[in-house]
Amino acid sequence: MKEKTSTAAVVFTYAFAIFAVIVMVATMLLHGGFGMWTLNRDNWDTCLTVRSGIENGALNPYGSNDCYIMFTCDERYRVSDVEVTYILSNEYSNMGRQKTTYVGALGPGETYECKFTADFNFNSGDLSDLMGMMHISVQIVAVSGKYSLA
Amino acid sequence: MKNFLKNPNVLAVVQLIISIAETIVLIFFTSCSVWLAVLMEIAALMAICVFRFSYRFAKWNNRWHSLWYRKNAVREGDDEPSDIAVAGYKIGSGIVLVLQTFVLLIFAMLV
């Protein structure tokens, strides 16, 4: 017997195609329109750079320190409605809790700076570890928002 | 034109274009993980192959079933699959294809 195409397969394929096109167009319109994309945990680094550290000259190994985290938008992109959830950590401080910061909209090359205070407790360890105190690691947990070409 | 649209290769190409387009939309327009989108595209590609070659799959299945489970293997020509056997493959692969669209629908609603 020769293989034949059933009517059900033809109907299914074209019904599926029409349904899928409707869903795709609706998705694109709902998520900011054409030429605008959604930021997520996997793609945020294409248009955002995150830096963090302790304000210069203010390092106090036994007390409060002014720290910062900076989100910079790449020159080729602009972002809007950005919200970042991250964990800042340093083994000598009280950091480590999950924080959420609303960055909002950034143009090409623009930076959003978020300041916070961290309490350091350098009671143990070698003094050579002091440099390790200057380092704050940032772990990005979630990113939401939109990005488009500048 | 009517026969062209009914051609199984044309149906497979239509399904392929739609599934690739869905993956692109999932990656660039929603918060879906890239790995999840790529994984679903691989599943969709396999589903398209099974949908296209469902008759051959059903025939192979009959032959292997005969080889493993019958004392006397079926003769050439007796291994012709039933319509239900072919439809089983088509329904299974169709569900995998539609699943990708439903995942897109769910992520579309997560504004």
XYZ file of C-alpha atoms in Angstrom:
261
model
C 0.000 0.000 0.000
C 1.288 3.441 -0.828
C 1.585 6.008 1.934
C -1.194 8.596 1.744
C -1.663 11.927 3.496
C -4.767 11.914 5.655
C -7.135 14.876 5.663
C -6.766 15.064 9.448
C -2.994 15.619 9.113
C -3.561 18.435 6.597
C -6.250 20.090 8.732
C -4.111 19.728 11.881
C -1.030 21.283 10.255
C -2.776 24.371 8.914
C -4.923 24.843 12.043
C -1.746 24.561 14.149
C 0.040 27.066 11.881
C -2.801 29.629 12.120
C -3.094 29.200 15.912
C 0.672 29.497 16.362
C 0.876 32.666 14.233
C -1.932 34.277 16.295
C -0.133 33.361 19.551
C 3.219 34.678 18.243
C 1.797 38.018 17.091
C -0.106 38.409 20.390
C 3.086 37.635 22.342
C 5.099 40.215 20.416
C 2.433 42.879 20.901
C 1.989 42.091 24.605
C 5.731 42.199 25.255
C 6.524 45.665 24.004
C 6.001 45.383 20.281
C 8.363 44.667 17.432
C 12.042 45.526 17.902
C 11.755 45.370 21.700
C 12.751 42.301 23.663
C 12.336 40.990 27.167
C 15.261 40.863 29.559
C 15.809 37.695 31.530
C 18.457 35.914 33.576
C 20.167 34.539 30.468
C 20.368 37.618 28.261
C 20.713 40.602 30.639
C 24.511 40.778 30.108
C 24.065 41.642 26.413
C 23.009 45.169 27.387
C 23.788 45.611 31.091
C 27.037 45.646 33.067
C 27.047 45.282 36.829
C 29.870 46.575 39.030
C 30.090 46.671 42.776
C 32.543 47.688 45.459
C 33.301 49.806 48.506
C 33.536 53.588 48.270
C 37.177 54.714 48.030
C 38.949 55.615 51.255
C 36.119 54.541 53.474
C 37.167 50.994 54.272
C 36.571 50.257 57.913
C 37.351 46.584 58.672
C 35.485 46.679 61.989
C 32.369 48.686 61.209
C 30.052 50.232 58.668
C 31.162 50.845 55.091
C 29.499 52.642 52.228
C 29.152 50.239 49.332
C 27.713 50.622 45.869
C 26.337 48.574 43.020
C 26.219 50.133 39.541
C 24.159 49.035 36.557
C 25.448 50.440 33.256
C 23.589 50.182 29.969
C 25.607 49.246 26.873
C 26.145 51.993 24.240
C 24.263 49.964 21.620
C 21.074 49.451 23.660
C 18.471 51.179 25.803
C 16.551 49.462 28.565
C 13.317 50.206 30.380
C 11.342 49.016 33.395
C 14.342 47.030 34.616
C 14.190 45.264 37.958
C 17.148 43.210 39.192
C 17.228 40.691 42.015
C 20.733 39.856 43.215
C 22.816 38.570 46.105
C 25.871 40.555 47.219
C 28.413 38.684 49.258
C 31.685 39.165 51.082
C 32.908 36.723 53.690
C 33.756 39.456 56.234
C 30.466 41.344 56.104
C 26.805 40.968 56.868
C 25.910 40.831 53.156
C 24.427 37.757 51.532
C 20.725 38.458 51.602
C 18.754 38.625 48.385
C 17.926 42.195 47.319
C 15.692 43.591 44.609
C 16.448 46.953 43.016
C 14.265 48.825 40.561
C 16.676 50.290 38.014
C 14.002 51.724 35.720
C 14.949 53.118 32.311
C 18.536 53.662 31.123
C 19.710 55.177 27.854
C 22.871 54.142 25.980
C 25.874 54.399 28.331
C 23.780 55.586 31.288
C 24.431 54.264 34.787
C 22.189 53.664 37.762
C 23.949 53.620 41.108
C 22.532 52.036 44.213
C 24.233 52.766 47.552
C 24.003 50.729 50.690
C 25.812 50.211 53.966
C 27.486 46.967 54.963
C 28.864 46.123 58.397
C 32.276 44.465 58.341
C 33.695 42.274 61.068
C 37.394 41.539 60.515
C 38.170 39.760 63.776
C 39.909 36.767 62.336
C 42.275 36.102 59.473
C 45.514 37.545 58.237
C 45.857 41.199 57.403
C 46.722 40.190 53.844
C 43.042 39.206 53.583
C 42.219 42.878 53.787
C 42.244 43.059 49.982
C 39.601 40.326 49.957
C 37.358 42.652 51.915
C 37.384 45.124 49.055
C 35.863 42.550 46.771
C 32.111 42.105 46.674
C 30.691 39.365 44.490
C 27.360 39.874 42.761
C 25.165 36.954 41.867
C 22.254 37.882 39.609
C 19.153 35.910 40.560
C 16.498 37.407 38.277
C 16.177 40.263 35.795
C 13.011 41.633 34.257
C 12.385 44.524 31.885
C 12.665 45.381 28.207
C 15.561 46.226 25.919
C 15.862 47.565 22.393
C 18.541 48.835 20.035
C 19.606 52.414 20.732
C -2.115 24.078 -5.672
C -4.476 21.949 -3.597
C -2.261 18.890 -4.089
C 0.825 20.982 -3.288
C -0.633 22.030 0.067
C -1.461 18.393 0.859
C 2.070 17.170 0.096
C 3.558 15.639 3.303
C 6.894 17.391 2.683
C 5.109 20.766 2.460
C 3.289 20.005 5.725
C 6.625 19.171 7.376
C 8.184 22.431 6.097
C 5.200 24.454 7.406
C 5.571 22.803 10.827
C 9.334 23.435 10.783
C 8.945 27.147 9.964
C 6.312 27.599 12.671
C 8.328 25.789 15.357
C 11.508 27.774 14.577
C 9.520 31.043 14.618
C 8.018 30.068 17.982
C 11.484 29.409 19.401
C 12.704 32.830 18.217
C 9.674 34.533 19.794
C 10.170 32.552 23.023
C 13.834 33.590 23.272
C 13.552 37.258 22.272
C 10.092 38.301 23.445
C 9.457 36.379 26.646
C 11.282 35.664 29.880
C 11.577 31.972 28.952
C 14.974 30.411 29.589
C 17.009 30.010 26.391
C 17.791 26.416 27.338
C 14.097 25.570 27.738
C 13.302 27.136 24.345
C 16.143 25.237 22.634
C 15.154 21.982 24.352
C 11.580 22.396 23.137
C 12.813 23.124 19.617
C 14.801 19.850 19.630
C 11.652 18.018 20.799
C 9.635 19.774 18.065
C 12.175 18.766 15.379
C 11.900 15.139 16.457
C 8.092 15.439 16.502
C 8.111 16.835 12.945
C 10.205 13.845 11.769
C 7.842 11.394 13.477
C 4.797 13.220 12.006
C 6.283 13.156 8.502
C 7.400 9.517 8.631
C 4.581 8.150 10.802
C 3.650 5.509 8.196
C 7.225 4.176 8.094
C 7.492 4.262 11.863
C 4.250 2.274 12.169
C 5.497 -0.235 9.608
C 8.841 -0.660 11.380
C 6.961 -1.073 14.628
C 4.910 -3.915 13.104
C 8.043 -5.635 11.854
C 9.895 -5.335 15.149
C 6.841 -6.413 17.083
C 6.597 -9.477 14.854
C 10.294 -10.240 15.281
C 10.188 -10.020 19.065
C 6.788 -11.397 19.978
C 5.656 -13.911 17.295
C 6.922 -17.442 16.874
C 6.429 -17.211 13.109
C 7.371 -13.801 11.708
C 4.809 -12.102 9.459
C 5.362 -12.477 5.743
C 6.286 -9.601 3.445
C 3.149 -7.531 2.908
C 1.424 -8.636 6.125
C 3.234 -5.911 8.083
C 1.051 -3.141 6.637
C 0.119 -0.768 9.523
C -3.482 0.075 10.317
C -4.801 3.641 10.097
C -4.991 3.726 13.900
C -1.313 2.727 14.199
C -0.289 5.583 11.860
C -2.656 8.005 13.604
C -1.078 7.067 16.942
C 2.267 8.422 15.787
C 0.658 11.526 14.312
C -1.319 12.304 17.457
C 1.738 11.831 19.696
C 3.967 14.085 17.611
C 1.130 16.596 17.129
C 0.792 16.942 20.908
C 4.529 17.711 21.224
C 4.232 20.364 18.498
C 1.181 22.017 20.087
C 2.903 21.889 23.498
C 5.459 24.428 22.257
C 2.638 26.810 21.305
C 1.013 26.402 24.709
C 4.306 27.120 26.485
C 4.548 30.286 24.357
C 0.981 31.174 25.337
C 1.820 30.748 29.050
C 4.934 32.951 28.773
C 2.943 35.518 26.753
C 0.583 35.906 29.692
C 3.493 36.403 32.135
C 3.803 40.105 31.352
